[in-house]
Short mmCIF file of C-alpha atoms in Angstrom, two decimals:
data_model
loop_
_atom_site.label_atom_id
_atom_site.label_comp_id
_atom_site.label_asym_id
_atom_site.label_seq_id
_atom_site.Cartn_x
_atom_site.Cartn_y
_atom_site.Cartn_z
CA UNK A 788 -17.00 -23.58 13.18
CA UNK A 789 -21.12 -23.45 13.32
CA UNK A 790 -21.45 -26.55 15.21
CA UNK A 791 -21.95 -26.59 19.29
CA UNK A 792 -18.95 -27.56 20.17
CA UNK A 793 -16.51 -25.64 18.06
CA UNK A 794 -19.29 -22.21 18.68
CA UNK A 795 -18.56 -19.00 20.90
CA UNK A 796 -20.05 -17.79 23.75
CA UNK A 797 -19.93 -13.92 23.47
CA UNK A 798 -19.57 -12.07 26.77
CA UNK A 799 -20.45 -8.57 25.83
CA UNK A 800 -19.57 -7.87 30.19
CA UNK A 801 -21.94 -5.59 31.69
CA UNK A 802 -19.78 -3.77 34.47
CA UNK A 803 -21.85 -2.79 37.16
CA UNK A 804 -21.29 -5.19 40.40
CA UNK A 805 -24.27 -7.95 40.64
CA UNK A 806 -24.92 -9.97 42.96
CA UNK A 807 -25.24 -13.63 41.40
CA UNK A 808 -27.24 -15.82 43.86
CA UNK A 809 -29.74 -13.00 43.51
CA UNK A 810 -29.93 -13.22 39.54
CA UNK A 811 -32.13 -15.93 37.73
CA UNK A 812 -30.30 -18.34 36.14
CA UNK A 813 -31.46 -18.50 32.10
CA UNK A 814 -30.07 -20.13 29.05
CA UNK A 815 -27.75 -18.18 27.14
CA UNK A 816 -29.70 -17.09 24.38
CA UNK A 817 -28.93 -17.23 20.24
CA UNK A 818 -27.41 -20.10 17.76
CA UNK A 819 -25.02 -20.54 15.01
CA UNK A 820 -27.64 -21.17 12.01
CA UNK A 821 -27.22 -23.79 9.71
CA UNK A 822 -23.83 -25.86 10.37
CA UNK A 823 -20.99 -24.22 8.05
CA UNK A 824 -23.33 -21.78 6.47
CA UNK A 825 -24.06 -19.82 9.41
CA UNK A 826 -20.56 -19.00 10.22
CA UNK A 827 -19.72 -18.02 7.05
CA UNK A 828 -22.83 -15.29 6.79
CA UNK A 829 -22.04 -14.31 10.27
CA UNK A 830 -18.14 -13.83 9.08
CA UNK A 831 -19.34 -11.93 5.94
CA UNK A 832 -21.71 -9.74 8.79
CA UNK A 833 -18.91 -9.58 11.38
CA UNK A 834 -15.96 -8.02 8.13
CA UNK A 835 -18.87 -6.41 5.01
CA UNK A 836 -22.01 -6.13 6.22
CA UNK A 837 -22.37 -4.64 9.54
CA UNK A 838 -18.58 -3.95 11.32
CA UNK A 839 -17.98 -5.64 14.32
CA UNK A 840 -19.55 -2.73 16.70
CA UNK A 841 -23.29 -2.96 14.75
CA UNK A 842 -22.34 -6.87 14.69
CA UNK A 843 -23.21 -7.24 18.49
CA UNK A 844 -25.14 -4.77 18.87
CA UNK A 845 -27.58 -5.97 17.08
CA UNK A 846 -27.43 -9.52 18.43
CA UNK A 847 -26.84 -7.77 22.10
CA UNK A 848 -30.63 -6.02 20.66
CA UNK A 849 -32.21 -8.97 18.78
CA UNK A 850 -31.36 -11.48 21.87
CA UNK A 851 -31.86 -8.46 24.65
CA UNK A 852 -29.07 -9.86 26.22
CA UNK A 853 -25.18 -9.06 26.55
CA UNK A 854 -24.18 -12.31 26.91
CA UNK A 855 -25.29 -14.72 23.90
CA UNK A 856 -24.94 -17.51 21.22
CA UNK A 857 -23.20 -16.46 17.86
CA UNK A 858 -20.66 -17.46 15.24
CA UNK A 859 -17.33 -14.57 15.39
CA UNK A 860 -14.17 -14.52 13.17
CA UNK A 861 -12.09 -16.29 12.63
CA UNK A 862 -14.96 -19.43 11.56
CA UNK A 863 -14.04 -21.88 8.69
CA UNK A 864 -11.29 -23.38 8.08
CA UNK A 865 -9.73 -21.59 10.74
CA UNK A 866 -12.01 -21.74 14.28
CA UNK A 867 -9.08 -22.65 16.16
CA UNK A 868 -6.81 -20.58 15.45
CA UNK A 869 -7.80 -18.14 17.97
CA UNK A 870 -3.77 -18.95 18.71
CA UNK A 871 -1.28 -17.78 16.22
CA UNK A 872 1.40 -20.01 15.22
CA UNK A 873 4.44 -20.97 17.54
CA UNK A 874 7.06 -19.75 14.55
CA UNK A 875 5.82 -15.81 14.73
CA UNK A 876 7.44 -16.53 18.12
CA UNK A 877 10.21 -18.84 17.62
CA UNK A 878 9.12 -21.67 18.01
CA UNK A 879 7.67 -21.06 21.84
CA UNK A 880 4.39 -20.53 22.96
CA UNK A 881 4.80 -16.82 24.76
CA UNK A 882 3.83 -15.72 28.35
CA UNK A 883 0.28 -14.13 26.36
CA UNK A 884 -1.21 -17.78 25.35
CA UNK A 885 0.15 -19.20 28.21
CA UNK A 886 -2.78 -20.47 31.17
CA UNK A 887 -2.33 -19.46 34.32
CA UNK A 888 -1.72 -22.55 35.68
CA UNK A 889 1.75 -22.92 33.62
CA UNK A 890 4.51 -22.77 36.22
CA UNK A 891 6.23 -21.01 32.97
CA UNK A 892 3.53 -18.46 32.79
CA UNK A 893 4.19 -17.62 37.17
CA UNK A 894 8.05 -17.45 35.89
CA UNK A 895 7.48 -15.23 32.63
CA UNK A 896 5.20 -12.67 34.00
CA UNK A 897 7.00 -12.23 37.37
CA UNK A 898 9.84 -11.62 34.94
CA UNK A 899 8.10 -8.62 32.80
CA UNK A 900 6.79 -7.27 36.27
CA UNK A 901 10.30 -7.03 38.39
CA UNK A 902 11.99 -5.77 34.44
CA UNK A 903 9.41 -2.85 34.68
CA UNK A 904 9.63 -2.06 37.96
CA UNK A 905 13.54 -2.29 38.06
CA UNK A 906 13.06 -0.06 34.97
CA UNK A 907 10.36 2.56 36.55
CA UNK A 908 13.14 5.52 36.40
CA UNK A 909 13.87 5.11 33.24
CA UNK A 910 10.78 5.74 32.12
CA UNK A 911 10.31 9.70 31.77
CA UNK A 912 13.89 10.38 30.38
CA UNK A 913 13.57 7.87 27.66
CA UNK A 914 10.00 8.91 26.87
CA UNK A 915 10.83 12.47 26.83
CA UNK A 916 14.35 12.09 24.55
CA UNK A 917 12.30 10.05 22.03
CA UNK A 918 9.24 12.52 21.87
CA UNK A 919 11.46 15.67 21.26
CA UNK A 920 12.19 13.47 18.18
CA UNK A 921 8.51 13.70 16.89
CA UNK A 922 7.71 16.71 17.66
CA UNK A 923 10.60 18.43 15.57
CA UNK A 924 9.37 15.48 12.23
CA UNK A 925 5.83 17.01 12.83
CA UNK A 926 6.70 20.64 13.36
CA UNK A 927 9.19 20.20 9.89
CA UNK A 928 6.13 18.34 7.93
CA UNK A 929 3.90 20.79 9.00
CA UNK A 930 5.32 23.86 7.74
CA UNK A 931 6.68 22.30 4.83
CA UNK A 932 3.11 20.37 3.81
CA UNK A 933 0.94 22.39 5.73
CA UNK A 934 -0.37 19.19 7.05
CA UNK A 935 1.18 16.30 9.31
CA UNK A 936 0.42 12.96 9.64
CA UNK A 937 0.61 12.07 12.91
CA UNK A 938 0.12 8.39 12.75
CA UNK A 939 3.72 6.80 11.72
CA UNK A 940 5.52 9.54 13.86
CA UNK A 941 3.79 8.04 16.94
CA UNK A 942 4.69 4.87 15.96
CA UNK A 943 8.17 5.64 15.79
CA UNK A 944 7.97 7.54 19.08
CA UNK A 945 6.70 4.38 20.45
CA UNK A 946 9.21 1.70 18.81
CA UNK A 947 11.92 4.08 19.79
CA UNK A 948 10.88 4.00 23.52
CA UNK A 949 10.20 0.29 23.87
CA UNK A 950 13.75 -0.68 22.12
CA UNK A 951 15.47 2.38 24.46
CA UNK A 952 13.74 0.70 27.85
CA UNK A 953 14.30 -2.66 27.35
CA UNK A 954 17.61 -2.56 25.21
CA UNK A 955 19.70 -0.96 28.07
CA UNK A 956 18.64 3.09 26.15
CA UNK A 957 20.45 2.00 22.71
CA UNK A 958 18.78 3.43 19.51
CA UNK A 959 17.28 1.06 17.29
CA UNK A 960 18.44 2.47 14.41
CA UNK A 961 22.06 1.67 15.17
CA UNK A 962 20.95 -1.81 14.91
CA UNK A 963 19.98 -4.44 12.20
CA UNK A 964 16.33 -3.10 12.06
CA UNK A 965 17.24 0.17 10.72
CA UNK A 966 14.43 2.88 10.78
CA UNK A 967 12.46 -0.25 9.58
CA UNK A 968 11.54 -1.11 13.05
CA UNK A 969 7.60 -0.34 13.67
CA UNK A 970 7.23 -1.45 9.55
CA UNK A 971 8.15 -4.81 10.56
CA UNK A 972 6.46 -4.90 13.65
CA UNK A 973 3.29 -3.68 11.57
CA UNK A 974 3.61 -7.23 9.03
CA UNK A 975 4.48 -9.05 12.14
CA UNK A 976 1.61 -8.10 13.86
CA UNK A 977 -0.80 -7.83 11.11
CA UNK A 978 0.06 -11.47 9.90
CA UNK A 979 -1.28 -12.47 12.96
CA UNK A 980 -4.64 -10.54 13.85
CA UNK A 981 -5.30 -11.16 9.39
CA UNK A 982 -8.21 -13.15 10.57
CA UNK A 983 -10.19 -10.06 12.72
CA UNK A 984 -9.20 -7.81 10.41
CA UNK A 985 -10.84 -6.12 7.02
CA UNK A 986 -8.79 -3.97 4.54
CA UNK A 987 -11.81 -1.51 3.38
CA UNK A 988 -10.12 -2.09 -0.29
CA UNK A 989 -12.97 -0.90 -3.17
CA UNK A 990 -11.11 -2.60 -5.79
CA UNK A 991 -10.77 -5.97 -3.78
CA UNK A 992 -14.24 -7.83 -4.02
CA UNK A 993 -15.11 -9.10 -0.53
CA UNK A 994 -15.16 -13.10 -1.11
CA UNK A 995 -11.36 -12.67 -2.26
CA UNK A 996 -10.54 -10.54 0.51
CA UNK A 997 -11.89 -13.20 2.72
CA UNK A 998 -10.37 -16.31 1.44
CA UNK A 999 -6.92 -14.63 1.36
CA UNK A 1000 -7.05 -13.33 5.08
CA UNK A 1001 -10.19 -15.46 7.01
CA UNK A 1002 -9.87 -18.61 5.65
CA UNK A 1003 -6.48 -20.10 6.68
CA UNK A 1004 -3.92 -18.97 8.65
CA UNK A 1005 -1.21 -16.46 6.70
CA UNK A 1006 2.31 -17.89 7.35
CA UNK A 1007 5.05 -16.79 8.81
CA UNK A 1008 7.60 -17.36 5.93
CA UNK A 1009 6.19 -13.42 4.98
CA UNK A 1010 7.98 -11.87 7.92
CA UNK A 1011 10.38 -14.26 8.71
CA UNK A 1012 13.78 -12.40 7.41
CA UNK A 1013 12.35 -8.94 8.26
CA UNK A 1014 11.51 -11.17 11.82
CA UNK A 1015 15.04 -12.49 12.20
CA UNK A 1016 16.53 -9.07 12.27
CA UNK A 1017 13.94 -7.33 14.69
CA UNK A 1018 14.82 -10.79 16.75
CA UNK A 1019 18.90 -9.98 16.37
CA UNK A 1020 18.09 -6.27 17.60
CA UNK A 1021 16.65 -7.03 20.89
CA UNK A 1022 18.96 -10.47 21.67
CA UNK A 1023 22.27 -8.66 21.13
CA UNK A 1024 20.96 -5.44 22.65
CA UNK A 1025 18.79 -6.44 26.05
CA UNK A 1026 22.26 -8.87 28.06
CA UNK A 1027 20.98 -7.73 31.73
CA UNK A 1028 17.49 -8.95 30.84
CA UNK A 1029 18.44 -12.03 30.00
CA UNK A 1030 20.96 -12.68 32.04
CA UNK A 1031 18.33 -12.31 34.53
CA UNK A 1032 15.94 -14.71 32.31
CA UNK A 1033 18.61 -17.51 32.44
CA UNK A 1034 18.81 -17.14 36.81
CA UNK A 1035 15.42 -17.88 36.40
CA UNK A 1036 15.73 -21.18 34.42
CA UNK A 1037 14.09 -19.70 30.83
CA UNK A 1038 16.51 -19.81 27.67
CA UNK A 1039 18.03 -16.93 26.60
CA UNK A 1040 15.98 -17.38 23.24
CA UNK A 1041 12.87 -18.01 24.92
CA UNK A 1042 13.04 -15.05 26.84
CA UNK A 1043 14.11 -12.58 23.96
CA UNK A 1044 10.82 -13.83 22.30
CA UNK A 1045 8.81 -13.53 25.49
CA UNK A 1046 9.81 -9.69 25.41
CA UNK A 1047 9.08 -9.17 21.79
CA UNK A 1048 6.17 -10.45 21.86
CA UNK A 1049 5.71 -7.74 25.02
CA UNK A 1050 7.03 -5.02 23.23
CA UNK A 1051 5.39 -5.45 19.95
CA UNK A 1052 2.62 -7.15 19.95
CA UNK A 1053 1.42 -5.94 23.24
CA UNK A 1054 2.68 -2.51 23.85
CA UNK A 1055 3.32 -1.41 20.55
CA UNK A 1056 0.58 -3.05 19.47
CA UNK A 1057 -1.60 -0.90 21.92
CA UNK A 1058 0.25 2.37 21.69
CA UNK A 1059 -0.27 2.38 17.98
CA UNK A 1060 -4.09 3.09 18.36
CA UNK A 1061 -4.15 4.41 22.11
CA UNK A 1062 -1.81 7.41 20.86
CA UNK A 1063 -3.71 8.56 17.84
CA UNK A 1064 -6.99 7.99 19.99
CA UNK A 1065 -5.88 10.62 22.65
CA UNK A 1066 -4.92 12.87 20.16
CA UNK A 1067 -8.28 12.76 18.96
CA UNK A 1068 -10.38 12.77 21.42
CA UNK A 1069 -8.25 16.01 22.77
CA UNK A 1070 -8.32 17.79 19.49
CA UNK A 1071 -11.80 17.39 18.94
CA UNK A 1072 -12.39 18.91 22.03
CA UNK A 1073 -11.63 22.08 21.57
CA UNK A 1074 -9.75 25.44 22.69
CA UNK A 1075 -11.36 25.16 26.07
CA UNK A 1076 -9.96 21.83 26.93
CA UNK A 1077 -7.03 22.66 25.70
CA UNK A 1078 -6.76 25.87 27.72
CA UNK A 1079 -7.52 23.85 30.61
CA UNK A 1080 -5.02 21.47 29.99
CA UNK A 1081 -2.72 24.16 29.63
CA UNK A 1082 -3.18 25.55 32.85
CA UNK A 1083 -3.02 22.53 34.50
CA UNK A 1084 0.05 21.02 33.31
CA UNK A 1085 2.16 24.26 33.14
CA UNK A 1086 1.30 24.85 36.94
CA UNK A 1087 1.96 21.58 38.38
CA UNK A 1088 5.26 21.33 36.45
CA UNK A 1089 6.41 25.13 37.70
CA UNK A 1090 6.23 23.63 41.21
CA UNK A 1091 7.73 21.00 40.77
CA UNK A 1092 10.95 22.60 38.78
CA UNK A 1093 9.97 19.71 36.10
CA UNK A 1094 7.93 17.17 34.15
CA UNK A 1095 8.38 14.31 37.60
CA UNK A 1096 5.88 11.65 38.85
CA UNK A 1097 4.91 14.00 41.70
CA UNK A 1098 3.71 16.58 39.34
CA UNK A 1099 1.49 14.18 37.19
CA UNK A 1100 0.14 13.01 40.14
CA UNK A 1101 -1.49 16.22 40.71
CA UNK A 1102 -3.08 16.58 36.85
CA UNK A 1103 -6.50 15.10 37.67
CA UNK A 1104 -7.68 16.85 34.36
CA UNK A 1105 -4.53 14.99 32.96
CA UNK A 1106 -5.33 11.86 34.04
CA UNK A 1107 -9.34 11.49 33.20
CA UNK A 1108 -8.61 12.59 30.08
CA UNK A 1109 -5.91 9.40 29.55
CA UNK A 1110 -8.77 6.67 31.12
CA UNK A 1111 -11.68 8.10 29.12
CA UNK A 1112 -9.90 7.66 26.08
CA UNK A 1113 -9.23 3.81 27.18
CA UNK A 1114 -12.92 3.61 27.96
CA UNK A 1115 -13.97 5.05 24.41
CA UNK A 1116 -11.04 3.25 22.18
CA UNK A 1117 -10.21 -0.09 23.97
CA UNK A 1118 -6.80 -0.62 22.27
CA UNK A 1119 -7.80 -4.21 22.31
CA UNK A 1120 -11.17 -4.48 21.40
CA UNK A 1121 -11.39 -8.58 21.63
CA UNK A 1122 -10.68 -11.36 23.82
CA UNK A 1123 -11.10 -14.87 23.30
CA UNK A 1124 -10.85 -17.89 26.05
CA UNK A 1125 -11.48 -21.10 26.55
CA UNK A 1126 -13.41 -21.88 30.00
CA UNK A 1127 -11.32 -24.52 31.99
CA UNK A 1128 -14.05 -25.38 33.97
CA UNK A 1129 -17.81 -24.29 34.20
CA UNK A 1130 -18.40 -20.94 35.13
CA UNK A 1131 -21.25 -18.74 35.64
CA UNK A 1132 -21.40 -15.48 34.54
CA UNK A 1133 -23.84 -12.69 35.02
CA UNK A 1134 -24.86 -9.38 33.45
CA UNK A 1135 -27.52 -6.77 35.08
CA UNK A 1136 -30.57 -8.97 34.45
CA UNK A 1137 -29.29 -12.55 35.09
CA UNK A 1138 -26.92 -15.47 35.61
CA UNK A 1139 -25.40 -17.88 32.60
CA UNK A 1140 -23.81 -21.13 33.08
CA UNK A 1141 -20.71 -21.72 30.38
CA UNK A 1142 -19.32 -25.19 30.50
CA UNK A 1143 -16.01 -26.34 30.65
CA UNK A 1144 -13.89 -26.06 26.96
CA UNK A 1145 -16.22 -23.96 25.44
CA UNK A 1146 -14.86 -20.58 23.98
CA UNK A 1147 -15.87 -17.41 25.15
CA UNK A 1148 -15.27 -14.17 23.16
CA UNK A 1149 -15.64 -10.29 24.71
CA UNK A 1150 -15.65 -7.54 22.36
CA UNK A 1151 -14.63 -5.11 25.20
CA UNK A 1152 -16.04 -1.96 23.53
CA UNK A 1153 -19.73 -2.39 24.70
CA UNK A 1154 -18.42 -3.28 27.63
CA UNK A 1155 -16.57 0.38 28.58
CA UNK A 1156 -20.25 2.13 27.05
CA UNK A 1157 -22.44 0.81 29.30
CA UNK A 1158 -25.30 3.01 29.61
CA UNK A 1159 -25.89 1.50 32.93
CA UNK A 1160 -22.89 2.79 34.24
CA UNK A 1161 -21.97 5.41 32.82
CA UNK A 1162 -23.78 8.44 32.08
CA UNK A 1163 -23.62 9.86 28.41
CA UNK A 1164 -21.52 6.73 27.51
CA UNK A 1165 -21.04 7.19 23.62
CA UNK A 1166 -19.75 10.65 24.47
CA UNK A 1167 -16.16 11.82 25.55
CA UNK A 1168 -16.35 13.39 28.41
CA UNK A 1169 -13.12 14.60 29.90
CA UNK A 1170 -14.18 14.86 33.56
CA UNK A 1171 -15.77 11.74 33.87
CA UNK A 1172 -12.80 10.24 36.38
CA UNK A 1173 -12.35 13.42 38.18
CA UNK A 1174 -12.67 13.58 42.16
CA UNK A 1175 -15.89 11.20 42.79
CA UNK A 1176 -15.84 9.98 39.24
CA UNK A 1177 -12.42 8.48 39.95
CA UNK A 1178 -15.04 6.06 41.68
CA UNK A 1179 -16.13 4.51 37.75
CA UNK A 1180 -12.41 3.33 37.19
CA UNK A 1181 -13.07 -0.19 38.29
CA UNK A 1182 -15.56 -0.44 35.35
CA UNK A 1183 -12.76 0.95 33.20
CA UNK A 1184 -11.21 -2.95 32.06
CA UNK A 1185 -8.95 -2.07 28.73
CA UNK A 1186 -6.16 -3.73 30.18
CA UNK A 1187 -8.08 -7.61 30.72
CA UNK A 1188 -8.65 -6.26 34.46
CA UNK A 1189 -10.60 -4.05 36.25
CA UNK A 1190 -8.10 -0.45 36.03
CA UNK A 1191 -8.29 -0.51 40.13
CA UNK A 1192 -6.57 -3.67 39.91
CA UNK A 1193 -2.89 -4.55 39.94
CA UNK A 1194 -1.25 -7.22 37.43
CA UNK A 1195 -0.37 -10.67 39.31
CA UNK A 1196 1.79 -13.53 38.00
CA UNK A 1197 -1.86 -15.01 38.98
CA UNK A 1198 -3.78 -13.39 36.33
CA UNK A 1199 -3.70 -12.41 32.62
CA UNK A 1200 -3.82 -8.59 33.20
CA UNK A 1201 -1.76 -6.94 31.24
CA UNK A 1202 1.60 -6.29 32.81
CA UNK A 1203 2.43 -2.75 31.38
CA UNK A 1204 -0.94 -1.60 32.50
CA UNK A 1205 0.39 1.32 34.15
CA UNK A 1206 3.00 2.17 32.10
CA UNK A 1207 0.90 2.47 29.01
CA UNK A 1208 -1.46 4.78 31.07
CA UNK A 1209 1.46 6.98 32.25
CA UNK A 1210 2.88 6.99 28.34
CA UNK A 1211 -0.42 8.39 27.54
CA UNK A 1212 -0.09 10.93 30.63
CA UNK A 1213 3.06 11.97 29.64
CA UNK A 1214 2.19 12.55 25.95
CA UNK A 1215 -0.16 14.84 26.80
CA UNK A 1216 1.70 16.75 29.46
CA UNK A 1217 4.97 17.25 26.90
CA UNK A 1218 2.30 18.68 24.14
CA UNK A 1219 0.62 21.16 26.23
CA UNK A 1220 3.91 22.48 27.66
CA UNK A 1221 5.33 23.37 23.92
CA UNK A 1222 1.66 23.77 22.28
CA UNK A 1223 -0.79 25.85 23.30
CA UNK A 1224 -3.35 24.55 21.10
CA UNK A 1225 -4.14 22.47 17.85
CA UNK A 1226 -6.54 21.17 15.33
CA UNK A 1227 -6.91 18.17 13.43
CA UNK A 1228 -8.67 15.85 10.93
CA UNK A 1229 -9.25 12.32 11.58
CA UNK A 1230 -10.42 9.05 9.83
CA UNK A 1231 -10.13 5.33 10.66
CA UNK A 1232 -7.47 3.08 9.94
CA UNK A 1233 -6.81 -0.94 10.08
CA UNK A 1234 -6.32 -0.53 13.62
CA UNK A 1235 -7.42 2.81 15.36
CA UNK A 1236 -8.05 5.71 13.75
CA UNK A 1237 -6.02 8.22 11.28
CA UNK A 1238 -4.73 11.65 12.57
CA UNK A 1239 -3.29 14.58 10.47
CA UNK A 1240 -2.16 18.01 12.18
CA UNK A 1241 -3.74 20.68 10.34
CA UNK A 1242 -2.19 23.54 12.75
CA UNK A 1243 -0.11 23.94 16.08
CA UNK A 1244 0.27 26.62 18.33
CA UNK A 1245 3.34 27.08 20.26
CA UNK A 1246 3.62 27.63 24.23
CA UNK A 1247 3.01 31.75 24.68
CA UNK A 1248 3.65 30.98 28.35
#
């Protein structure tokens, strides 16, 4: 809505350290135009006109400020939905709208924490049998197309991994989803971000577009059969999970919705563009990266007698490569909040008082290129985290924390921070030891951007 009280504050964060008694304090600058109006041109701005990167930064330009006043998505009729409805989750409101303050949300999160960690050796070997997978589909496509489309093999690499690790390592498609598992996760999801999202379709003129997806909320009767059976899957294959849900007091139910929601909104969710996004950045690289990477990965796993934790742990090259990709393609570019009490915040240049119940919005992408941080920041840079640049991963906050930190029941950090981050380590360690190098064409999608193989070079060491 355009009026004060149903507005945004947008927190574009600055992440270099400031002081705040030592900052002015100033009024946040910008407004919402004329009631009603003013939200919708921002909307039409936000989706036709500009794309939400030139969207702030213009107003971060216009206002010379990171932190100001402006209408976002979703705006009428639909301001408040910055929830999605209860029945895309059963009926229950999931650990990732939960406050912190909700005993539920101290019982929910401590649950996805102690499942990952009892679940940390699991990791690799389910990772590596479901990546074999996809590279034999893209090695097969290749030579039989000439071209492969890397996108919906990753996201069946993904799927595949997140069913095997929380579904006690049984296959998904021996269940009631089928192969149809990341499709349905894809309406699922999609249903639900509608309302931040633009399809790019020529044919559709943009007011339609925007009634049909910005103006109310899409229901859930869409997805809800294709729903039901991704919900039978994981509730008849995940018993020690929730066994362990019900010791804690939370329903059976409840719980198996609670992990959904972690392994397909959130994880899958975030795998489908962080994948395709390292791929990219890699590819476009070059030879020499790759023959760095090569060299790299190869050694440390010949000493080790295998792909372990020990040997990533000595990949630096591995590694910086994995967090500047999070810093350049955020897999989740907004947040939105509502302050539960007043708050100041600050960016380099001065202090801003938000007041209690009024929504706050962060597109996180300005926030990991700040020029004041880091050097070169539109540009990849492959090195930027290695030895004293390891120093610029607390500005690195992809995961709603800095990457320094650790996820608390306390907090709303996301819990499979550092399994996401090793995914992406491991991806790139299992391509380099059966490729020596690759190129690629790439475009952008919905969500992320589009990758097709156009050759691969097997291991000749």
């Amino acid at each position: 809505m355009a009026n004060t009280k149903d507005s945004y504050h947008i927190i574009t964060m600055d992440t270099k350290e400031s002081s705040i008694p030592n900052l002015p304090m100033k009024e946040i600058p910008g407004d919402y135009g004329v009631p009603f109006l003013g939200a919708i041109k921002d909307r039409y701005d936000f989706h036709y006109n500009q794309g939400a990167d030139e969207f702030f930064r213009s107003r971060m330009e216009k206002y010379d400020s990171t932190i100001f006043r402006t209408n976002v998505p979703p705006g009428p009729f639909n301001a408040r939905t910055f929830m999605s409805s209860p029945s895309f989750n059963g009926g229950y409101k999931v650990c990732g709208f939960l406050g912190t303050t909700d005993p539920k949300h101290t019982t929910l999160k401590g649950l996805f924490l102690s499942t990952l960690t009892r679940l940390h050796d699991k990791f690799i070997p389910i990772f590596t049998t479901s990546i074999t997978q996809m590279f034999t589909s893209l090695e097969k496509e290749l030579f039989e197309k000439g071209t492969s489309y890397f996108n919906p093999m990753s996201d069946n690499l993904s799927f595949e991994f997140l069913f095997r690790l929380f579904c006690e390592g049984k296959n998904p498609v021996d269940t009631s989803v089928g192969t149809n598992g990341p499709k349905i996760v894809d309406k699922w999801v999609f249903l639900q971000l509608a309302p931040l999202i633009s399809l790019g379709l020529k044919f559709v003129p943009n007011f339609l577009e925007d009634l049909v997806l910005h103006t109310f909320p899409l229901p859930y009767f869409l997805v809800k059969g294709d729903h039901q059976k991704l919900y039978n899957a994981f509730y008849n294959s995940m018993k020690d999970i929730l066994d362990e849900a019900e010791k804690l007091g939370v329903k059976r139910e409840e719980a198996c919705h609670n992990f959904i929601f972690l392994a397909g909104f959130n994880s899958y969710g975030g795998m489908k563009v962080f994948f395709p996004s390292l791929i990219k950045w890699i590819g476009t690289s070059g030879p020499s990266l790759h023959t760095r990477l090569v060299k790299e990965i190869r050694t440390a796993v010949k000493e080790a007698g295998g792909v372990t934790l020990s040997a990533i742990d000595k990949m630096p090259l591995v590694k910086s490569v994995v967090y500047e990709t999070l810093r350049m393609d955020p897999p989740v570019p907004f947040q939105t909040v509502k302050a539960r009490k007043n708050i100041i915040v600050s960016n380099h240049e001065a202090s801003f008082l938000i007041k209690k119940d009024e929504l706050i919005f962060g597109y996180q992408p300005l926030a990991t290129k700040d020029s004041k941080v880091f050097k070169n920041a539109e540009e990849f840079n492959p090195d930027r985290f290695v030895g004293y640049g390891e120093k610029l991963l607390k500005y690195v906050y992809w995961s709603n924390g800095k990457e320094t930190d650790n996820p608390t029941v306390n907090d709303k950090q996301c819990p499979g921070k550092d399994l996401i981050v090793l995914l992406g380590r491991l991806l790139v360690v299992e391509f380099f030891m059966r490729y020596d190098t690759f190129e690629i064409e790439f475009g952008k999608l919905l969500l992320g951007s589009k990758v097709t193989f156009k050759s691969l070079t097997k291991a000749t060491s």
